[in-house]
mmCIF file of C-alpha atoms in Angstrom:
data_model
loop_
_atom_site.group_PDB
_atom_site.id
_atom_site.type_symbol
_atom_site.label_atom_id
_atom_site.label_comp_id
_atom_site.label_asym_id
_atom_site.label_seq_id
_atom_site.Cartn_x
_atom_site.Cartn_y
_atom_site.Cartn_z
ATOM 1 C CA MET A 3 0.000 0.000 0.000
ATOM 2 C CA ARG A 4 1.240 3.490 -0.839
ATOM 3 C CA THR A 5 -0.122 7.015 -0.625
ATOM 4 C CA ILE A 6 1.495 9.998 -2.283
ATOM 5 C CA TYR A 7 0.605 13.567 -1.369
ATOM 6 C CA ALA A 8 1.616 15.852 -4.234
ATOM 7 C CA VAL A 9 1.784 19.475 -3.084
ATOM 8 C CA THR A 10 1.892 22.525 -5.331
ATOM 9 C CA HIS A 11 3.715 25.403 -3.668
ATOM 10 C CA PRO A 12 1.539 28.324 -2.530
ATOM 11 C CA GLU A 13 1.800 32.013 -3.455
ATOM 12 C CA ALA A 14 5.278 33.098 -4.506
ATOM 13 C CA THR A 15 6.748 36.472 -5.410
ATOM 14 C CA HIS A 16 6.544 35.820 -9.160
ATOM 15 C CA HIS A 17 2.775 35.427 -8.803
ATOM 16 C CA VAL A 18 2.262 38.857 -7.247
ATOM 17 C CA GLU A 19 4.891 40.541 -9.439
ATOM 18 C CA GLY A 20 3.279 39.219 -12.628
ATOM 19 C CA VAL A 21 6.492 37.715 -13.963
ATOM 20 C CA VAL A 22 7.201 34.328 -15.517
ATOM 21 C CA GLY A 23 8.090 31.601 -13.035
ATOM 22 C CA GLY A 24 9.635 28.505 -14.539
ATOM 23 C CA TRP A 25 13.153 28.214 -13.152
ATOM 24 C CA HIS A 26 13.124 31.859 -11.995
ATOM 25 C CA ASP A 27 14.006 31.334 -8.339
ATOM 26 C CA SER A 28 11.188 33.231 -6.649
ATOM 27 C CA GLN A 29 10.351 32.732 -2.993
ATOM 28 C CA LEU A 30 7.153 32.451 -1.004
ATOM 29 C CA THR A 31 5.336 35.626 -0.026
ATOM 30 C CA PRO A 32 4.215 36.097 3.605
ATOM 31 C CA ALA A 33 0.816 34.748 2.526
ATOM 32 C CA GLY A 34 2.578 31.812 0.881
ATOM 33 C CA LEU A 35 4.505 31.013 4.045
ATOM 34 C CA SER A 36 1.274 31.040 6.033
ATOM 35 C CA ALA A 37 -0.331 28.749 3.451
ATOM 36 C CA ALA A 38 2.668 26.404 3.645
ATOM 37 C CA ALA A 39 2.055 26.038 7.388
ATOM 38 C CA SER A 40 -1.588 25.180 6.647
ATOM 39 C CA ILE A 41 -0.467 22.594 4.096
ATOM 40 C CA ALA A 42 1.801 21.005 6.699
ATOM 41 C CA GLN A 43 -1.047 20.859 9.222
ATOM 42 C CA ALA A 44 -3.406 19.309 6.644
ATOM 43 C CA LEU A 45 -0.864 16.616 5.812
ATOM 44 C CA ARG A 46 -0.263 15.936 9.499
ATOM 45 C CA ALA A 47 -4.007 15.371 9.909
ATOM 46 C CA GLN A 48 -4.088 12.882 7.017
ATOM 47 C CA ILE A 49 -1.018 10.789 7.800
ATOM 48 C CA PRO A 50 -1.190 8.413 10.812
ATOM 49 C CA ASP A 51 0.992 9.258 13.806
ATOM 50 C CA GLY A 52 4.112 7.154 13.865
ATOM 51 C CA ALA A 53 3.987 6.317 10.157
ATOM 52 C CA ASP A 54 7.223 6.545 8.205
ATOM 53 C CA VAL A 55 7.161 9.552 5.892
ATOM 54 C CA GLU A 56 9.455 10.567 3.065
ATOM 55 C CA LEU A 57 9.536 14.119 1.742
ATOM 56 C CA PHE A 58 10.742 15.092 -1.731
ATOM 57 C CA SER A 59 10.887 18.566 -3.236
ATOM 58 C CA SER A 60 11.940 20.585 -6.221
ATOM 59 C CA ASP A 61 15.100 22.478 -5.299
ATOM 60 C CA LEU A 62 13.767 25.952 -6.161
ATOM 61 C CA GLN A 63 13.261 28.327 -3.225
ATOM 62 C CA ARG A 64 9.465 28.429 -3.313
ATOM 63 C CA THR A 65 9.115 24.645 -3.162
ATOM 64 C CA ARG A 66 11.998 24.228 -0.747
ATOM 65 C CA GLN A 67 10.409 26.725 1.660
ATOM 66 C CA THR A 68 7.115 24.833 1.429
ATOM 67 C CA ALA A 69 8.845 21.504 2.041
ATOM 68 C CA GLU A 70 10.732 22.891 5.018
ATOM 69 C CA LYS A 71 7.442 23.834 6.715
ATOM 70 C CA VAL A 72 6.193 20.291 6.136
ATOM 71 C CA GLY A 73 9.463 18.731 7.234
ATOM 72 C CA GLU A 74 9.455 20.667 10.513
ATOM 73 C CA LEU A 75 6.100 19.173 11.464
ATOM 74 C CA PHE A 76 7.072 15.596 10.532
ATOM 75 C CA GLY A 77 10.667 15.738 11.724
ATOM 76 C CA VAL A 78 12.072 14.846 8.307
ATOM 77 C CA THR A 79 14.505 16.592 5.991
ATOM 78 C CA PRO A 80 13.348 17.235 2.416
ATOM 79 C CA ILE A 81 15.180 15.341 -0.327
ATOM 80 C CA LEU A 82 15.771 17.985 -3.010
ATOM 81 C CA ASP A 83 15.520 16.919 -6.645
ATOM 82 C CA ARG A 84 15.911 19.431 -9.482
ATOM 83 C CA ARG A 85 14.000 17.058 -11.767
ATOM 84 C CA LEU A 86 10.814 18.060 -9.908
ATOM 85 C CA ARG A 87 11.170 21.679 -11.046
ATOM 86 C CA GLU A 88 8.620 23.564 -13.099
ATOM 87 C CA LYS A 89 9.064 23.689 -16.869
ATOM 88 C CA SER A 90 11.870 26.038 -17.855
ATOM 89 C CA TYR A 91 10.826 29.031 -19.955
ATOM 90 C CA GLY A 92 14.350 30.017 -20.934
ATOM 91 C CA GLU A 93 14.942 33.709 -21.535
ATOM 92 C CA ALA A 94 11.346 34.516 -20.524
ATOM 93 C CA GLU A 95 11.931 33.624 -16.877
ATOM 94 C CA GLY A 96 11.688 36.592 -14.547
ATOM 95 C CA ARG A 97 10.324 38.803 -17.331
ATOM 96 C CA PRO A 98 6.791 40.230 -17.310
ATOM 97 C CA GLN A 99 4.169 37.649 -18.274
ATOM 98 C CA GLU A 100 3.140 39.931 -21.160
ATOM 99 C CA TRP A 101 6.616 39.521 -22.658
ATOM 100 C CA LEU A 102 6.123 35.771 -22.865
ATOM 101 C CA ASP A 103 2.520 36.051 -24.032
ATOM 102 C CA GLN A 104 3.586 38.152 -27.017
ATOM 103 C CA ARG A 105 6.151 35.574 -28.156
ATOM 104 C CA PHE A 106 4.623 32.268 -27.130
ATOM 105 C CA VAL A 107 3.752 29.870 -29.957
ATOM 106 C CA PRO A 108 1.012 27.493 -28.730
ATOM 107 C CA PRO A 109 1.225 23.803 -29.605
ATOM 108 C CA PRO A 110 -0.829 22.471 -32.523
ATOM 109 C CA THR A 111 -4.215 20.855 -31.883
ATOM 110 C CA ALA A 112 -2.914 17.687 -33.565
ATOM 111 C CA GLY A 113 0.498 16.361 -34.478
ATOM 112 C CA GLU A 114 3.722 16.760 -32.529
ATOM 113 C CA ARG A 115 3.117 18.523 -29.202
ATOM 114 C CA LEU A 116 5.823 17.133 -26.909
ATOM 115 C CA GLU A 117 8.752 18.409 -28.996
ATOM 116 C CA HIS A 118 6.941 21.596 -30.014
ATOM 117 C CA ASP A 119 9.082 24.769 -30.143
ATOM 118 C CA GLU A 120 7.251 27.494 -28.214
ATOM 119 C CA GLY A 121 9.266 30.274 -29.797
ATOM 120 C CA VAL A 122 11.243 31.293 -26.690
ATOM 121 C CA GLU A 123 15.025 30.925 -26.664
ATOM 122 C CA GLY A 124 16.203 28.342 -24.155
ATOM 123 C CA ALA A 125 12.725 27.149 -23.201
ATOM 124 C CA GLU A 126 12.369 23.508 -22.291
ATOM 125 C CA THR A 127 10.172 21.295 -24.443
ATOM 126 C CA LYS A 128 7.315 19.459 -22.811
ATOM 127 C CA ALA A 129 9.094 16.240 -23.764
ATOM 128 C CA ALA A 130 12.092 17.211 -21.629
ATOM 129 C CA LEU A 131 9.824 18.147 -18.719
ATOM 130 C CA VAL A 132 7.946 14.859 -18.907
ATOM 131 C CA GLN A 133 11.068 12.717 -19.214
ATOM 132 C CA ARG A 134 12.786 14.205 -16.165
ATOM 133 C CA ILE A 135 9.722 14.059 -13.920
ATOM 134 C CA TYR A 136 8.937 10.477 -15.008
ATOM 135 C CA ALA A 137 12.521 9.551 -14.118
ATOM 136 C CA ALA A 138 12.225 11.197 -10.695
ATOM 137 C CA MET A 139 8.901 9.469 -10.046
ATOM 138 C CA ASP A 140 10.332 6.097 -11.039
ATOM 139 C CA GLU A 141 13.025 6.479 -8.357
ATOM 140 C CA ILE A 142 10.568 7.693 -5.716
ATOM 141 C CA LEU A 143 8.223 4.759 -6.363
ATOM 142 C CA GLN A 144 11.043 2.241 -6.083
ATOM 143 C CA ARG A 145 11.357 3.181 -2.418
ATOM 144 C CA PRO A 146 9.241 1.091 0.002
ATOM 145 C CA CYS A 147 7.842 3.953 2.108
ATOM 146 C CA GLU A 148 4.010 3.934 2.371
ATOM 147 C CA HIS A 149 3.590 7.706 2.812
ATOM 148 C CA GLN A 150 5.495 10.004 0.478
ATOM 149 C CA ILE A 151 5.087 13.759 0.093
ATOM 150 C CA ILE A 152 6.205 15.448 -3.128
ATOM 151 C CA VAL A 153 6.410 19.250 -3.234
ATOM 152 C CA THR A 154 6.409 20.554 -6.771
ATOM 153 C CA HIS A 155 4.866 23.171 -9.092
ATOM 154 C CA GLY A 156 1.504 23.638 -10.784
ATOM 155 C CA GLY A 157 2.737 22.735 -14.252
ATOM 156 C CA SER A 158 4.766 19.797 -13.008
ATOM 157 C CA LEU A 159 1.798 18.372 -11.110
ATOM 158 C CA THR A 160 0.202 17.222 -14.375
ATOM 159 C CA VAL A 161 3.257 15.100 -15.099
ATOM 160 C CA VAL A 162 3.397 13.685 -11.563
ATOM 161 C CA VAL A 163 -0.200 12.474 -11.925
ATOM 162 C CA ALA A 164 0.375 11.183 -15.470
ATOM 163 C CA SER A 165 3.366 9.187 -14.242
ATOM 164 C CA TRP A 166 1.359 7.817 -11.305
ATOM 165 C CA ILE A 167 -1.395 6.435 -13.570
ATOM 166 C CA LYS A 168 1.243 5.081 -15.954
ATOM 167 C CA MET A 169 0.131 7.246 -18.860
ATOM 168 C CA PRO A 170 2.419 6.574 -21.862
ATOM 169 C CA ILE A 171 4.749 9.520 -22.410
ATOM 170 C CA LYS A 172 3.518 10.002 -25.968
ATOM 171 C CA ALA A 173 0.007 10.650 -24.588
ATOM 172 C CA VAL A 174 1.059 13.351 -22.114
ATOM 173 C CA GLY A 175 1.176 15.976 -24.857
ATOM 174 C CA HIS A 176 -2.570 16.493 -24.428
ATOM 175 C CA ALA A 177 -2.786 15.856 -20.664
ATOM 176 C CA TYR A 178 -3.651 18.585 -18.169
ATOM 177 C CA PHE A 179 -4.569 18.086 -14.518
ATOM 178 C CA ARG A 180 -5.375 21.437 -12.959
ATOM 179 C CA ALA A 181 -4.151 21.999 -9.406
ATOM 180 C CA PRO A 182 -4.202 25.476 -7.811
ATOM 181 C CA SER A 183 -1.265 26.919 -5.896
ATOM 182 C CA GLY A 184 -1.020 25.523 -2.394
ATOM 183 C CA SER A 185 -3.075 22.434 -3.198
ATOM 184 C CA ILE A 186 -2.718 18.813 -2.146
ATOM 185 C CA THR A 187 -3.366 15.983 -4.628
ATOM 186 C CA THR A 188 -3.711 12.583 -2.978
ATOM 187 C CA LEU A 189 -2.707 9.448 -4.908
ATOM 188 C CA HIS A 190 -3.238 5.953 -3.501
ATOM 189 C CA GLU A 191 -2.279 2.420 -4.504
ATOM 190 C CA ASP A 192 -4.028 -0.445 -2.706
ATOM 191 C CA ASP A 193 -2.217 -3.619 -1.636
ATOM 192 C CA PHE A 194 -4.662 -6.112 -3.169
ATOM 193 C CA TYR A 195 -5.388 -5.061 -6.757
ATOM 194 C CA TYR A 196 -2.487 -2.579 -6.880
ATOM 195 C CA ASN A 197 -4.761 -0.131 -8.621
ATOM 196 C CA ARG A 198 -3.530 3.449 -8.674
ATOM 197 C CA GLN A 199 -6.204 5.914 -7.686
ATOM 198 C CA VAL A 200 -6.381 9.712 -7.867
ATOM 199 C CA VAL A 201 -8.212 10.189 -4.557
ATOM 200 C CA ASN A 202 -8.507 13.932 -4.979
ATOM 201 C CA LEU A 203 -6.991 16.503 -7.311
ATOM 202 C CA GLY A 204 -5.877 19.972 -6.288
ATOM 203 C CA ASP A 205 -7.595 20.057 -2.876
ATOM 204 C CA THR A 206 -7.410 23.533 -1.257
ATOM 205 C CA ARG A 207 -9.896 23.147 1.602
ATOM 206 C CA HIS A 208 -7.067 23.603 4.098
ATOM 207 C CA LEU A 209 -6.433 27.078 2.671
ATOM 208 C CA ASP A 210 -10.114 28.031 3.022
ATOM 209 C CA SER A 211 -10.132 27.038 6.689
ATOM 210 C CA ALA A 212 -6.901 28.962 7.280
ATOM 211 C CA GLU A 213 -8.406 32.119 5.775
ATOM 212 C CA ALA A 214 -11.580 31.682 7.811
ATOM 213 C CA GLY A 215 -9.505 31.405 10.963
#
């Protein structure tokens, strides 16, 4: 039996500044840090006391800060993995979102989408994004721990879920699983049929309760 809790980092400075994220190393805002504490509390409520927990995170500041809040509550140190980063947008990173919007070439409705050139110098293809996250997930899932937390990014979350359900890489070009910032997606594999379930996708109820409080 295995349960994975895939976390998308909460509000970061690139969100409020209106600039492109990607590998731009933004950090959590004060609101983001508060949300990260709420994420940690929500995970603590879901995972049984005394259970072994592993914590993995993208190495960018905004995910690392989120993972550190979680790690403090569980008494574990995040394992940083750059393969869990968001898609790189090359020279657009850190620039105003409008700059990217003016240059971005959307993928075709049919045909080659994974290797599509988006028109931005140095930008990563979706194929490269998918291949590195699939490789990271393969290593995480080889470990025997029953409760694993993965802190990543909104764009990367789609690939984490696609890997979990064993979607062929060639099919991921059209896949999109929406998960808001600061959300928790719960993935579970039973120990009888070994079916892989998406228990919930992009859950943010913990953020609502935090705001109400």
